[in-house]
Amino acid sequence: MTETKAVLTEAEREEKLQEKTEEKEVNSKNFIEQIIEKDLEEGVYQHVQTRFPPEPNGYLHIGHAKSILLNYGLAQKYHGKFNMRFDDTNPTKEKTEFVESILADIRWLGADWEDRLFFASNYFQQMYEAAVTLIRKGKAYVCDLSAEEIRSYRGSLTEPGKESPYRNRSVEENLELFENMKNGMYQDGEKVLRAKIDMASPNINMRDPVIYRVAHMTHHNTGDTWCIYPMYDFAHPIEDAIEQITHSICTLEFEDHRPLYDWVVRELEYPEPPKQIEFAKLYLTNVVTGKRYIKKLVEDGVVDGWDDPRLVTIAALRRRGFTPESIKKFVELCGVSKANSSVDYAMLEYCIREDLKQKAPRYMAVLDPIRLVIDNYPEGETEYVEACNNPENEAMGTRKIPFGREVYIERDDFRIEPPKKYFRLFPGNEVRLMHAYFVTCTGYETDSDGKVTVVHATYDPKTKCGSGFSERKVKGTIHWVPKEAAIEAEVRLYENLVDEEKGKLNADGTLNLNEHSIQVMPVCYLEPAFYGAKAPDSFQFVRNGFFCVDSKDSLPEHLVFNRIVSLKSSFKL
Ligand code: ATP
Ligand code: MG
């Protein structure tokens, strides 16, 4: 085989490498970037302008983060602009609480809309005028059919629809009736305005869709000014056109609505009409995405609000200790695609571990403590041992930890009868106390239930860490916290909120919740280096994972930590 391989000259090799790099560059562009570049090249658009258009009816989640970073990233990449727009044309549900949380989350992610913050409800007048334009062009009509009748006239995927008996009203009559709709002369549902397109279209969205409805409802921004409200498919392209959006990026379920989007901007004759591009929604295993489900969990009190650390709202991820950098990295790794799929939650965990491993100091904390008494250590004496704050980042320096006769160790680091391959403490065994001495277990005490309360040991003064001692080796190293200087804290451990293995949903459509999704460790001990910790500080608790101070419940006199993620994972890139 080997002799068939041609030997490349230096120049040829270089050329090949160059080709490969170029190929990679082209391939590494996602399909949206390819569309944008083609548009710029062909002069379809002179600039790039994107937007993020949430409905203010809930908190943003990880899926929205993807959309925000995608839209903002494209605007940055092509030296364009990024608009923040609340899509608040629907008079129900919108809440100021959501407007504020959404802005805070986007700011935290690092997407900057500068002075371009818009509310779609401010365009109601233009939308109304657009509807009048369509009527004048003979492209819209007032229809008296009920919602039920409209549905049955619409036909099906296999059958064409039937034309409304009101379809051929004159322009004058339509103008007058629409004016009456606007002036509050009809009840909700009595009349609607419909686009006049094609009842036989193979695309059901094109079969004379309703574009305006009567709704006597108070709007959070415009109050009672309007009693007619535009439908989403009509409003959205107009919002985009008004703001001179070029690439209107949305999720896949709107693909079938694109012909209507195009129809609206074409009929309204916008000079540089925006174009809609769809991509697949981000779904994650083991967690609940989808505003509807999250809202229900919040409303049913299953979780502690929209920012419960078990959720994947942006507020929850922030409280859990995720960083904007980790979310960005995650979104990048997910890529942009046209095919729906679920991303493994472990990938999100991988991203935060990668981000924190160099940033977070590594301190010792004991989550499930028992006392270890070193009987041959002088009573009342304290010395200091030195520890590196982050072996992967020497710039983080070192600290001194007090060491004395009594320390806390993890309950799990001691066994009366060790299983096979257990190298930690058990009677007669010697281990290293991290950064300190070798200790040998000499005994233990139990309470009346047989539960271990104290472990006894002796230490070898010659084995102080860094002393150069190398006479013998020990197989186990355990962490500890000095009893006299320990800081007490509460620590919360989390597991997935839903049990993916058994299926996210139960037979009745309710969520299949994991009963062990939160475990509270009420009395944990931390080494003194933790003194003054406050949200959003993050740490690596040696051997236990990455933790952050809880922004909601932690107090200087009662610290509360969340486990962000454990240290190990089977996940590989
Ligand atoms: P949900 O499906 O959670 O109810 P939504 O689509 O109703 O969300 P909007 O406020 O309308 O919520 O969403 C704002 C923007 O975020 C839209 O452009 C939408 O396409 C995008 N978006 C929503 N969910 C996802 C997701 N899972 N992945 C990527 N983008 C998303
Ligand atoms: Mg929506």
Coordinates of C-alpha atoms and ligand atoms in Angstrom, one line a residue:
M1 CA 0.0 0.0 0.0
T2 CA 2.6 2.5 1.0
E3 CA 4.4 2.6 -2.3
T4 CA 1.3 3.9 -4.1
K5 CA 1.4 7.0 -1.9
A6 CA 2.8 9.8 -4.0
V7 CA 5.5 11.8 -2.3
L8 CA 4.5 15.5 -2.2
T9 CA 6.9 18.3 -2.7
E10 CA 7.0 21.0 0.0
A11 CA 5.1 23.3 -2.3
E12 CA 2.4 20.8 -3.1
R13 CA 1.9 20.0 0.6
E14 CA 1.5 23.7 1.3
E15 CA -1.0 24.1 -1.5
K16 CA -3.0 21.2 -0.2
L17 CA -3.0 22.6 3.3
Q18 CA -4.2 25.9 2.0
E19 CA -7.0 24.2 0.1
K20 CA -8.1 22.4 3.2
T21 CA -8.2 25.6 5.3
E22 CA -10.2 27.4 2.7
E23 CA -12.6 24.5 2.4
K24 CA -13.0 24.5 6.2
E25 CA -13.7 28.2 6.1
V26 CA -16.4 27.9 3.6
N27 CA -17.9 24.9 5.4
S28 CA -17.7 26.5 8.8
K29 CA -20.2 29.1 7.6
N30 CA -23.7 28.2 8.7
F31 CA -26.5 28.3 6.2
I32 CA -27.7 31.6 7.4
E33 CA -24.3 33.2 7.0
Q34 CA -24.2 31.8 3.5
I35 CA -27.5 33.4 2.6
I36 CA -26.5 36.8 4.1
E37 CA -23.2 36.8 2.2
K38 CA -24.9 35.9 -1.1
D39 CA -27.5 38.7 -0.5
L40 CA -24.7 41.3 0.2
E41 CA -22.7 40.1 -2.8
E42 CA -25.7 40.3 -5.1
G43 CA -26.8 43.7 -3.7
V44 CA -30.1 42.4 -2.5
Y45 CA -29.3 44.3 0.7
Q46 CA -26.8 47.0 1.4
H47 CA -26.6 46.3 5.1
V48 CA -27.6 43.6 7.6
Q49 CA -30.1 44.2 10.4
T50 CA -31.4 41.5 12.7
R51 CA -33.8 41.5 15.6
F52 CA -34.8 39.5 18.6
P53 CA -38.6 39.7 19.0
P54 CA -39.9 38.0 22.2
E55 CA -43.4 38.1 23.3
P56 CA -43.3 39.5 26.9
N57 CA -45.3 36.6 28.3
G58 CA -42.6 34.7 30.3
Y59 CA -39.0 34.5 31.0
L60 CA -36.4 33.7 28.4
H61 CA -34.9 30.2 28.2
I62 CA -31.8 28.6 26.7
G63 CA -33.5 28.3 23.4
H64 CA -34.1 32.1 23.3
A65 CA -30.4 32.5 24.2
K66 CA -29.5 30.7 21.1
S67 CA -31.7 33.0 19.0
I68 CA -30.4 36.1 20.7
L69 CA -26.8 35.2 20.3
L70 CA -27.4 34.1 16.7
N71 CA -29.1 37.4 15.7
Y72 CA -26.7 39.6 17.7
G73 CA -23.7 37.6 16.4
L74 CA -24.8 38.0 12.8
A75 CA -25.3 41.8 13.2
Q76 CA -21.8 42.0 14.7
K77 CA -20.2 39.8 12.1
Y78 CA -21.6 41.8 9.2
H79 CA -21.2 45.2 10.8
G80 CA -24.9 45.6 10.9
K81 CA -27.5 46.4 13.6
F82 CA -29.3 44.4 16.1
N83 CA -32.8 45.5 17.3
M84 CA -34.5 44.5 20.5
R85 CA -38.2 44.3 19.9
F86 CA -41.0 43.3 22.1
D87 CA -43.6 41.6 20.1
D88 CA -46.5 42.8 22.2
T89 CA -49.3 43.0 19.7
N90 CA -51.4 40.5 21.6
P91 CA -53.3 42.4 24.2
T92 CA -53.5 39.5 26.7
K93 CA -50.8 38.1 29.0
E94 CA -48.1 40.7 28.6
K95 CA -46.6 41.8 31.8
T96 CA -44.0 44.5 32.8
E97 CA -42.3 41.9 35.0
F98 CA -41.4 40.0 31.9
V99 CA -40.3 43.0 29.9
E100 CA -37.8 43.8 32.7
S101 CA -36.6 40.2 33.1
I102 CA -36.1 39.8 29.4
L103 CA -34.0 43.0 29.1
A104 CA -31.9 42.0 32.1
D105 CA -31.3 38.5 30.6
I106 CA -30.2 39.8 27.2
R107 CA -27.9 42.4 28.8
W108 CA -26.4 39.6 30.9
L109 CA -25.8 37.5 27.8
G110 CA -23.9 40.5 26.4
A111 CA -26.1 41.3 23.4
D112 CA -26.2 45.1 23.0
W113 CA -29.2 46.7 21.3
E114 CA -27.8 50.2 21.9
D115 CA -30.7 52.6 21.4
R116 CA -32.7 50.3 19.4
L117 CA -35.4 49.0 21.8
F118 CA -38.8 48.8 20.2
F119 CA -42.3 47.7 21.0
A120 CA -44.4 46.4 18.2
S121 CA -47.5 47.9 19.8
N122 CA -46.1 51.3 18.9
Y123 CA -46.7 50.3 15.2
F124 CA -50.5 49.8 15.6
Q125 CA -51.3 52.9 13.6
Q126 CA -49.0 51.8 10.7
M127 CA -50.4 48.3 10.8
Y128 CA -53.9 49.8 10.6
E129 CA -52.9 51.9 7.7
A130 CA -51.3 48.9 6.0
A131 CA -54.6 47.1 6.3
V132 CA -56.4 50.0 4.7
T133 CA -53.8 49.9 1.9
L134 CA -54.6 46.3 1.2
I135 CA -58.4 47.0 1.2
R136 CA -57.8 49.8 -1.3
K137 CA -55.9 47.4 -3.5
G138 CA -58.7 44.9 -3.3
K139 CA -56.4 42.6 -1.4
A140 CA -58.4 42.4 1.9
Y141 CA -62.0 42.2 2.9
V142 CA -64.2 42.3 5.9
C143 CA -65.8 38.9 6.6
D144 CA -68.8 38.1 8.8
L145 CA -68.3 34.4 9.1
S146 CA -67.8 33.1 12.6
A147 CA -64.5 31.6 13.6
E148 CA -66.1 28.2 13.4
E149 CA -67.4 28.9 9.9
I150 CA -64.0 30.2 8.7
R151 CA -62.4 27.1 9.9
S152 CA -64.8 24.8 8.1
Y153 CA -64.5 26.9 4.9
R154 CA -60.8 26.6 5.0
G155 CA -60.7 23.0 3.6
S156 CA -57.9 20.6 4.5
L157 CA -54.6 19.5 3.3
T158 CA -56.3 17.4 0.6
E159 CA -59.3 19.6 -0.2
P160 CA -59.3 23.2 -1.3
G161 CA -61.2 25.8 0.7
K162 CA -64.5 27.4 -0.1
E163 CA -64.7 31.1 -0.7
S164 CA -66.5 33.3 1.9
P165 CA -69.8 34.8 0.7
Y166 CA -68.3 38.2 1.8
R167 CA -65.2 37.9 -0.3
N168 CA -66.4 40.1 -3.1
R169 CA -67.5 43.1 -1.1
S170 CA -66.6 46.4 -2.8
V171 CA -63.6 48.4 -1.7
E172 CA -65.9 51.2 -0.4
E173 CA -68.0 48.8 1.7
N174 CA -64.8 47.1 3.1
L175 CA -63.3 50.5 4.0
E176 CA -66.5 51.5 5.8
L177 CA -66.8 48.2 7.7
F178 CA -63.2 48.1 8.7
E179 CA -63.6 51.7 10.0
N180 CA -66.6 50.5 12.0
M181 CA -64.5 47.6 13.4
K182 CA -61.9 50.1 14.5
N183 CA -64.6 52.4 16.0
G184 CA -65.9 49.7 18.3
M185 CA -69.2 49.0 16.5
Y186 CA -68.9 45.2 16.7
Q187 CA -68.6 42.6 19.3
D188 CA -65.5 40.4 19.6
G189 CA -65.6 37.8 16.8
E190 CA -68.4 39.5 14.9
K191 CA -66.3 40.6 12.0
V192 CA -62.7 40.1 10.9
L193 CA -60.5 41.5 8.2
R194 CA -59.1 38.8 5.9
A195 CA -56.4 38.9 3.2
K196 CA -57.8 38.0 -0.2
I197 CA -55.3 35.5 -1.5
D198 CA -56.3 32.1 -2.7
M199 CA -58.8 29.7 -1.2
A200 CA -57.4 26.9 -3.4
S201 CA -53.8 27.4 -2.4
P202 CA -52.0 24.2 -1.4
N203 CA -50.7 26.1 1.5
I204 CA -53.5 26.5 4.0
N205 CA -51.9 29.7 5.5
M206 CA -52.6 31.4 2.1
R207 CA -56.4 30.6 2.1
D208 CA -57.6 34.1 3.0
P209 CA -56.0 34.3 6.4
V210 CA -57.5 36.6 9.1
I211 CA -55.3 39.6 9.5
Y212 CA -57.3 41.7 12.0
R213 CA -59.8 40.8 14.7
V214 CA -62.1 42.7 17.0
A215 CA -61.0 42.4 20.7
H216 CA -62.3 44.7 23.3
M217 CA -59.3 44.4 25.6
T218 CA -57.0 46.8 27.3
H219 CA -53.4 46.7 26.1
H220 CA -50.5 47.1 28.5
N221 CA -49.0 49.9 26.3
T222 CA -51.8 51.4 24.3
G223 CA -54.6 51.0 26.8
D224 CA -58.0 51.2 25.2
T225 CA -57.0 53.1 22.1
W226 CA -57.6 50.1 20.0
C227 CA -60.3 47.5 19.9
I228 CA -59.0 45.8 16.8
Y229 CA -55.7 43.9 16.9
P230 CA -53.5 42.5 14.0
M231 CA -52.8 38.8 13.8
Y232 CA -49.2 37.7 14.2
D233 CA -48.6 36.7 10.5
F234 CA -49.7 40.1 9.4
A235 CA -48.1 42.1 12.2
H236 CA -44.6 40.5 12.1
P237 CA -43.5 41.3 8.6
I238 CA -44.7 44.8 9.0
E239 CA -42.7 45.2 12.2
D240 CA -39.7 43.9 10.4
A241 CA -40.2 46.2 7.4
I242 CA -40.7 49.3 9.6
E243 CA -37.5 48.6 11.4
Q244 CA -35.7 47.9 8.1
I245 CA -34.8 44.4 9.2
T246 CA -33.0 42.5 6.4
H247 CA -32.9 38.9 7.7
S248 CA -35.8 38.0 9.9
I249 CA -34.7 34.8 11.6
C250 CA -37.3 32.6 13.2
T251 CA -37.8 28.9 14.1
L252 CA -38.9 26.1 11.8
E253 CA -42.6 26.0 12.6
F254 CA -43.0 29.3 10.6
E255 CA -41.6 27.8 7.4
D256 CA -45.2 27.3 6.1
H257 CA -46.0 30.8 6.9
R258 CA -43.2 32.3 4.8
P259 CA -45.3 32.6 1.6
L260 CA -47.7 34.8 3.7
Y261 CA -44.8 36.8 5.1
D262 CA -43.6 37.4 1.5
W263 CA -47.1 38.3 0.3
V264 CA -47.5 40.9 3.0
V265 CA -44.3 42.7 2.3
R266 CA -44.8 42.5 -1.4
E267 CA -48.4 43.8 -1.4
L268 CA -47.4 46.6 0.9
E269 CA -44.6 47.5 -1.6
Y270 CA -41.8 48.0 0.9
P271 CA -38.7 49.2 -0.9
E272 CA -36.2 46.8 0.6
P273 CA -38.4 44.0 2.0
P274 CA -37.1 41.8 4.8
K275 CA -36.7 38.1 4.2
Q276 CA -37.7 35.3 6.6
I277 CA -35.2 32.5 7.4
E278 CA -36.0 29.6 9.6
F279 CA -33.8 27.4 11.7
A280 CA -34.4 24.5 14.1
K281 CA -35.3 25.2 17.7
L282 CA -32.9 24.2 20.4
Y283 CA -34.1 21.3 22.5
L284 CA -32.1 19.9 25.4
T285 CA -32.4 16.4 27.0
N286 CA -33.4 16.1 30.6
V287 CA -34.7 19.6 31.0
V288 CA -37.9 21.5 30.3
T289 CA -37.7 24.1 27.5
G290 CA -40.9 25.6 26.2
K291 CA -42.4 28.6 28.0
R292 CA -45.7 26.8 28.4
Y293 CA -44.2 24.0 30.5
I294 CA -41.9 26.2 32.5
K295 CA -44.9 28.5 33.3
K296 CA -46.9 25.6 34.6
L297 CA -44.1 24.5 36.9
V298 CA -43.8 28.0 38.2
E299 CA -47.6 28.5 38.6
D300 CA -48.0 25.0 40.3
G301 CA -45.3 25.8 42.7
V302 CA -43.2 22.8 41.7
V303 CA -40.2 25.1 41.4
D304 CA -39.1 28.2 43.3
G305 CA -40.0 30.7 40.7
W306 CA -38.8 31.4 37.1
D307 CA -35.2 31.4 38.3
D308 CA -35.3 28.1 40.1
P309 CA -31.8 26.6 39.5
R310 CA -33.2 23.4 38.1
L311 CA -34.8 25.3 35.2
V312 CA -33.1 26.4 32.0
T313 CA -34.5 29.9 31.9
I314 CA -31.6 32.4 31.5
A315 CA -32.4 33.7 35.0
A316 CA -32.2 30.2 36.4
L317 CA -28.9 29.4 34.6
R318 CA -27.5 32.6 35.9
R319 CA -28.6 31.7 39.4
R320 CA -27.2 28.2 39.0
G321 CA -23.8 29.7 38.2
F322 CA -23.6 29.5 34.5
T323 CA -21.6 32.3 32.9
P324 CA -22.4 34.2 29.7
E325 CA -19.2 32.8 28.2
S326 CA -20.3 29.2 28.9
I327 CA -23.7 29.8 27.2
K328 CA -22.0 31.4 24.2
K329 CA -19.7 28.4 23.9
F330 CA -22.6 26.1 24.2
V331 CA -24.6 27.8 21.5
E332 CA -21.5 27.8 19.2
L333 CA -21.1 24.1 19.7
C334 CA -24.7 23.5 18.9
G335 CA -24.4 25.2 15.6
V336 CA -27.3 26.3 13.4
S337 CA -29.4 23.8 11.5
K338 CA -32.6 23.1 9.7
A339 CA -33.2 19.8 11.3
N340 CA -34.8 19.5 14.7
S341 CA -32.9 17.5 17.3
S342 CA -32.1 17.4 21.0
V343 CA -28.8 18.4 22.4
D344 CA -27.4 16.4 25.3
Y345 CA -27.6 18.4 28.6
A346 CA -24.1 17.1 29.3
M347 CA -22.8 19.4 26.6
L348 CA -24.0 22.5 28.6
E349 CA -22.2 21.1 31.6
Y350 CA -19.1 20.5 29.6
C351 CA -19.1 24.2 28.6
I352 CA -19.4 25.6 32.1
R353 CA -16.7 23.2 33.4
E354 CA -14.4 24.4 30.6
D355 CA -15.1 28.0 31.5
L356 CA -14.7 27.7 35.2
K357 CA -11.7 25.4 35.5
Q358 CA -9.2 28.2 35.1
K359 CA -11.4 31.0 36.6
A360 CA -12.7 29.5 39.8
P361 CA -10.5 29.1 42.9
R362 CA -10.3 25.6 44.3
Y363 CA -11.1 25.5 48.0
M364 CA -12.0 22.7 50.4
A365 CA -15.6 22.3 51.6
V366 CA -17.1 19.3 53.4
L367 CA -20.7 18.7 52.5
D368 CA -21.6 15.8 54.8
P369 CA -19.2 16.3 57.7
I370 CA -17.9 14.1 60.5
R371 CA -15.2 15.1 62.9
L372 CA -11.7 13.7 62.7
V373 CA -9.7 14.1 65.9
I374 CA -5.9 13.8 65.6
D375 CA -5.1 12.5 69.0
N376 CA -1.3 13.0 68.9
Y377 CA -1.6 16.6 67.7
P378 CA -1.0 19.1 70.5
E379 CA -4.2 20.5 72.0
G380 CA -5.0 24.2 71.4
E381 CA -2.2 24.6 68.7
T382 CA -2.7 25.9 65.2
E383 CA -0.3 26.0 62.3
Y384 CA -0.7 27.0 58.7
V385 CA -0.4 24.9 55.6
E386 CA 0.0 26.4 52.2
A387 CA -2.3 25.5 49.2
C388 CA -2.3 26.5 45.6
N389 CA -5.6 28.3 44.6
N390 CA -5.8 26.8 41.2
P391 CA -3.2 24.3 39.9
E392 CA -4.4 25.0 36.3
N393 CA -3.9 28.8 36.8
E394 CA -0.9 29.7 38.8
A395 CA -1.6 33.4 38.6
M396 CA -4.4 32.8 41.2
G397 CA -1.7 32.4 43.8
T398 CA -1.7 30.5 47.1
R399 CA -3.4 30.7 50.5
K400 CA -2.6 29.6 54.0
I401 CA -5.1 27.3 55.7
P402 CA -5.1 26.9 59.5
F403 CA -4.6 23.3 60.7
G404 CA -5.2 21.9 64.2
R405 CA -6.2 18.9 66.2
E406 CA -9.7 18.6 64.9
V407 CA -10.9 18.8 61.3
Y408 CA -14.1 17.9 59.4
I409 CA -13.9 15.3 56.7
E410 CA -16.6 13.8 54.4
R411 CA -18.6 11.1 56.0
D412 CA -18.1 9.1 52.9
D413 CA -14.3 9.3 53.2
F414 CA -14.5 7.0 56.2
R415 CA -15.7 3.3 56.3
I416 CA -15.7 0.9 59.3
E417 CA -15.4 -1.9 56.8
P418 CA -14.0 -0.8 53.5
P419 CA -15.2 -2.2 50.3
K420 CA -12.6 -3.5 47.7
K421 CA -10.4 -0.8 46.3
Y422 CA -11.4 1.7 48.9
F423 CA -8.3 3.7 49.6
R424 CA -9.7 6.3 52.0
L425 CA -9.9 6.2 55.8
F426 CA -10.7 3.0 57.7
P427 CA -9.3 1.6 60.9
G428 CA -5.5 1.0 60.4
N429 CA -5.3 2.8 57.1
E430 CA -3.1 5.8 56.3
V431 CA -4.2 8.7 53.9
R432 CA -3.0 12.1 53.1
L433 CA -5.0 15.1 54.3
M434 CA -4.7 17.3 51.3
H435 CA -2.1 20.1 51.6
A436 CA -1.3 18.8 55.2
Y437 CA -0.2 15.6 56.8
F438 CA -0.5 11.8 56.5
V439 CA -2.9 10.5 59.1
T440 CA -3.6 6.9 60.2
C441 CA -7.0 5.9 61.5
T442 CA -6.9 4.6 65.0
G443 CA -10.6 4.2 65.9
Y444 CA -14.1 5.8 65.8
E445 CA -17.1 6.5 68.0
T446 CA -20.7 5.9 67.2
D447 CA -24.0 7.1 68.6
S448 CA -26.7 4.8 70.0
D449 CA -27.9 4.1 66.4
G450 CA -24.5 2.9 65.4
K451 CA -23.9 6.1 63.3
V452 CA -20.3 7.2 63.2
T453 CA -19.9 10.5 65.1
V454 CA -16.1 10.9 65.4
V455 CA -13.1 9.3 63.7
H456 CA -9.8 9.1 65.6
A457 CA -6.4 9.3 64.0
T458 CA -2.7 10.0 64.6
Y459 CA -0.5 12.1 62.3
D460 CA 3.1 11.8 61.3
P461 CA 4.8 15.2 61.8
K462 CA 7.4 14.3 59.2
T463 CA 4.9 14.2 56.4
K464 CA 3.8 17.8 56.2
C465 CA 3.0 18.7 52.6
G466 CA 5.9 20.3 50.8
S467 CA 8.4 18.9 53.4
G468 CA 10.1 16.8 50.8
F469 CA 9.1 13.7 52.7
S470 CA 9.0 10.7 50.4
E471 CA 9.7 7.7 52.5
R472 CA 6.4 6.1 51.8
K473 CA 3.3 6.6 49.6
V474 CA -0.4 6.6 50.4
K475 CA -3.1 5.7 48.0
G476 CA -5.8 8.1 49.2
T477 CA -5.9 11.8 49.6
I478 CA -9.0 13.4 51.2
H479 CA -10.0 17.0 51.8
W480 CA -10.8 18.5 55.1
V481 CA -11.8 21.8 56.8
P482 CA -10.3 23.0 60.1
K483 CA -12.9 22.7 62.8
E484 CA -12.1 25.9 64.7
A485 CA -12.0 28.2 61.6
A486 CA -14.8 26.5 59.6
I487 CA -17.6 28.5 58.0
E488 CA -21.0 26.9 58.1
A489 CA -23.0 26.9 54.9
E490 CA -26.0 25.4 53.3
V491 CA -25.4 23.6 50.0
R492 CA -28.0 22.6 47.4
L493 CA -27.3 19.7 45.0
Y494 CA -29.4 19.3 41.9
E495 CA -30.4 16.6 39.5
N496 CA -32.4 16.8 36.3
L497 CA -35.9 18.1 36.9
V498 CA -37.5 15.5 34.5
D499 CA -36.6 11.9 34.1
E500 CA -35.6 11.6 30.5
E501 CA -35.0 7.9 30.6
K502 CA -38.5 7.1 31.5
G503 CA -39.8 9.8 29.1
K504 CA -40.3 13.5 29.7
L505 CA -44.1 13.1 29.8
N506 CA -46.4 10.8 31.6
A507 CA -49.3 9.1 29.8
D508 CA -51.7 12.0 30.9
G509 CA -49.4 14.6 29.4
T510 CA -48.0 15.9 32.7
L511 CA -44.3 16.1 33.2
N512 CA -42.5 13.1 34.6
L513 CA -40.7 14.8 37.4
N514 CA -37.6 13.5 39.2
E515 CA -38.4 13.5 42.9
H516 CA -34.7 13.8 43.8
S517 CA -34.1 16.9 41.7
I518 CA -33.0 18.9 44.7
Q519 CA -31.0 17.7 47.7
V520 CA -30.3 20.2 50.5
M521 CA -27.2 19.7 52.6
P522 CA -28.1 22.0 55.6
V523 CA -24.8 22.0 57.5
C524 CA -21.7 22.0 55.5
Y525 CA -18.3 23.4 56.5
L526 CA -16.0 25.5 54.4
E527 CA -12.4 26.5 54.9
P528 CA -11.9 30.2 55.9
A529 CA -10.8 31.2 52.3
F530 CA -14.6 31.4 51.6
Y531 CA -15.0 34.3 54.0
G532 CA -16.9 37.1 52.3
A533 CA -18.2 35.0 49.4
K534 CA -21.2 36.6 47.6
A535 CA -23.2 36.0 44.5
P536 CA -22.2 35.5 41.7
D537 CA -18.9 34.1 43.0
S538 CA -18.1 30.6 41.9
F539 CA -15.7 28.1 43.3
Q540 CA -14.5 24.6 42.8
F541 CA -15.1 22.6 45.9
V542 CA -12.2 20.2 45.8
R543 CA -13.5 16.8 44.7
N544 CA -17.1 17.9 44.9
G545 CA -17.7 20.0 41.8
F546 CA -18.3 23.6 40.9
F547 CA -20.5 25.7 43.1
C548 CA -21.7 29.3 43.2
V549 CA -23.2 31.5 45.9
D550 CA -27.0 31.6 45.5
S551 CA -28.1 35.1 44.5
K552 CA -31.5 34.8 46.1
D553 CA -31.1 33.1 49.5
S554 CA -27.5 33.5 50.5
L555 CA -26.8 35.9 53.4
P556 CA -23.4 36.9 54.8
E557 CA -24.4 35.1 58.1
H558 CA -25.9 32.1 56.3
L559 CA -24.2 31.3 53.0
V560 CA -26.1 29.2 50.5
F561 CA -24.4 27.5 47.6
N562 CA -25.7 25.8 44.5
R563 CA -23.9 23.0 42.8
I564 CA -23.4 24.2 39.2
V565 CA -22.0 20.9 38.0
S566 CA -20.1 17.9 39.3
L567 CA -16.4 17.5 38.2
K568 CA -16.7 14.4 36.1
S569 CA -18.5 13.6 33.0
S570 CA -18.6 10.9 30.3
F571 CA -19.3 13.7 27.8
K572 CA -16.6 14.1 25.1
L573 CA -16.5 16.5 22.3
Ligands
ATP1 P1 -41.6 28.9 23.5 O1 -41.6 27.9 22.4 O2 -40.7 28.6 24.6 O3 -43.0 29.2 24.0 P2 -41.9 31.2 21.8 O4 -41.4 31.0 20.5 O5 -43.3 31.2 22.0 O6 -41.1 30.2 22.9 P3 -41.2 34.0 21.7 O7 -41.1 35.0 22.7 O8 -42.1 34.1 20.6 O9 -41.3 32.6 22.4 O10 -39.7 33.8 21.1 C1 -38.9 34.8 20.7 C2 -37.9 34.3 19.7 O11 -37.1 33.2 20.2 C3 -38.5 33.8 18.4 O12 -37.8 34.4 17.3 C4 -38.3 32.3 18.5 O13 -38.2 31.9 17.2 C5 -37.1 32.2 19.3 N1 -37.1 30.9 20.0 C6 -38.1 30.5 20.9 N2 -37.8 29.2 21.3 C7 -36.6 28.9 20.8 C8 -35.8 27.7 20.8 N3 -36.1 26.6 21.6 N4 -34.7 27.7 20.1 C9 -34.3 28.7 19.3 N5 -35.0 29.8 19.2 C10 -36.2 29.9 19.9
MG2 MG -43.9 32.7 20.0

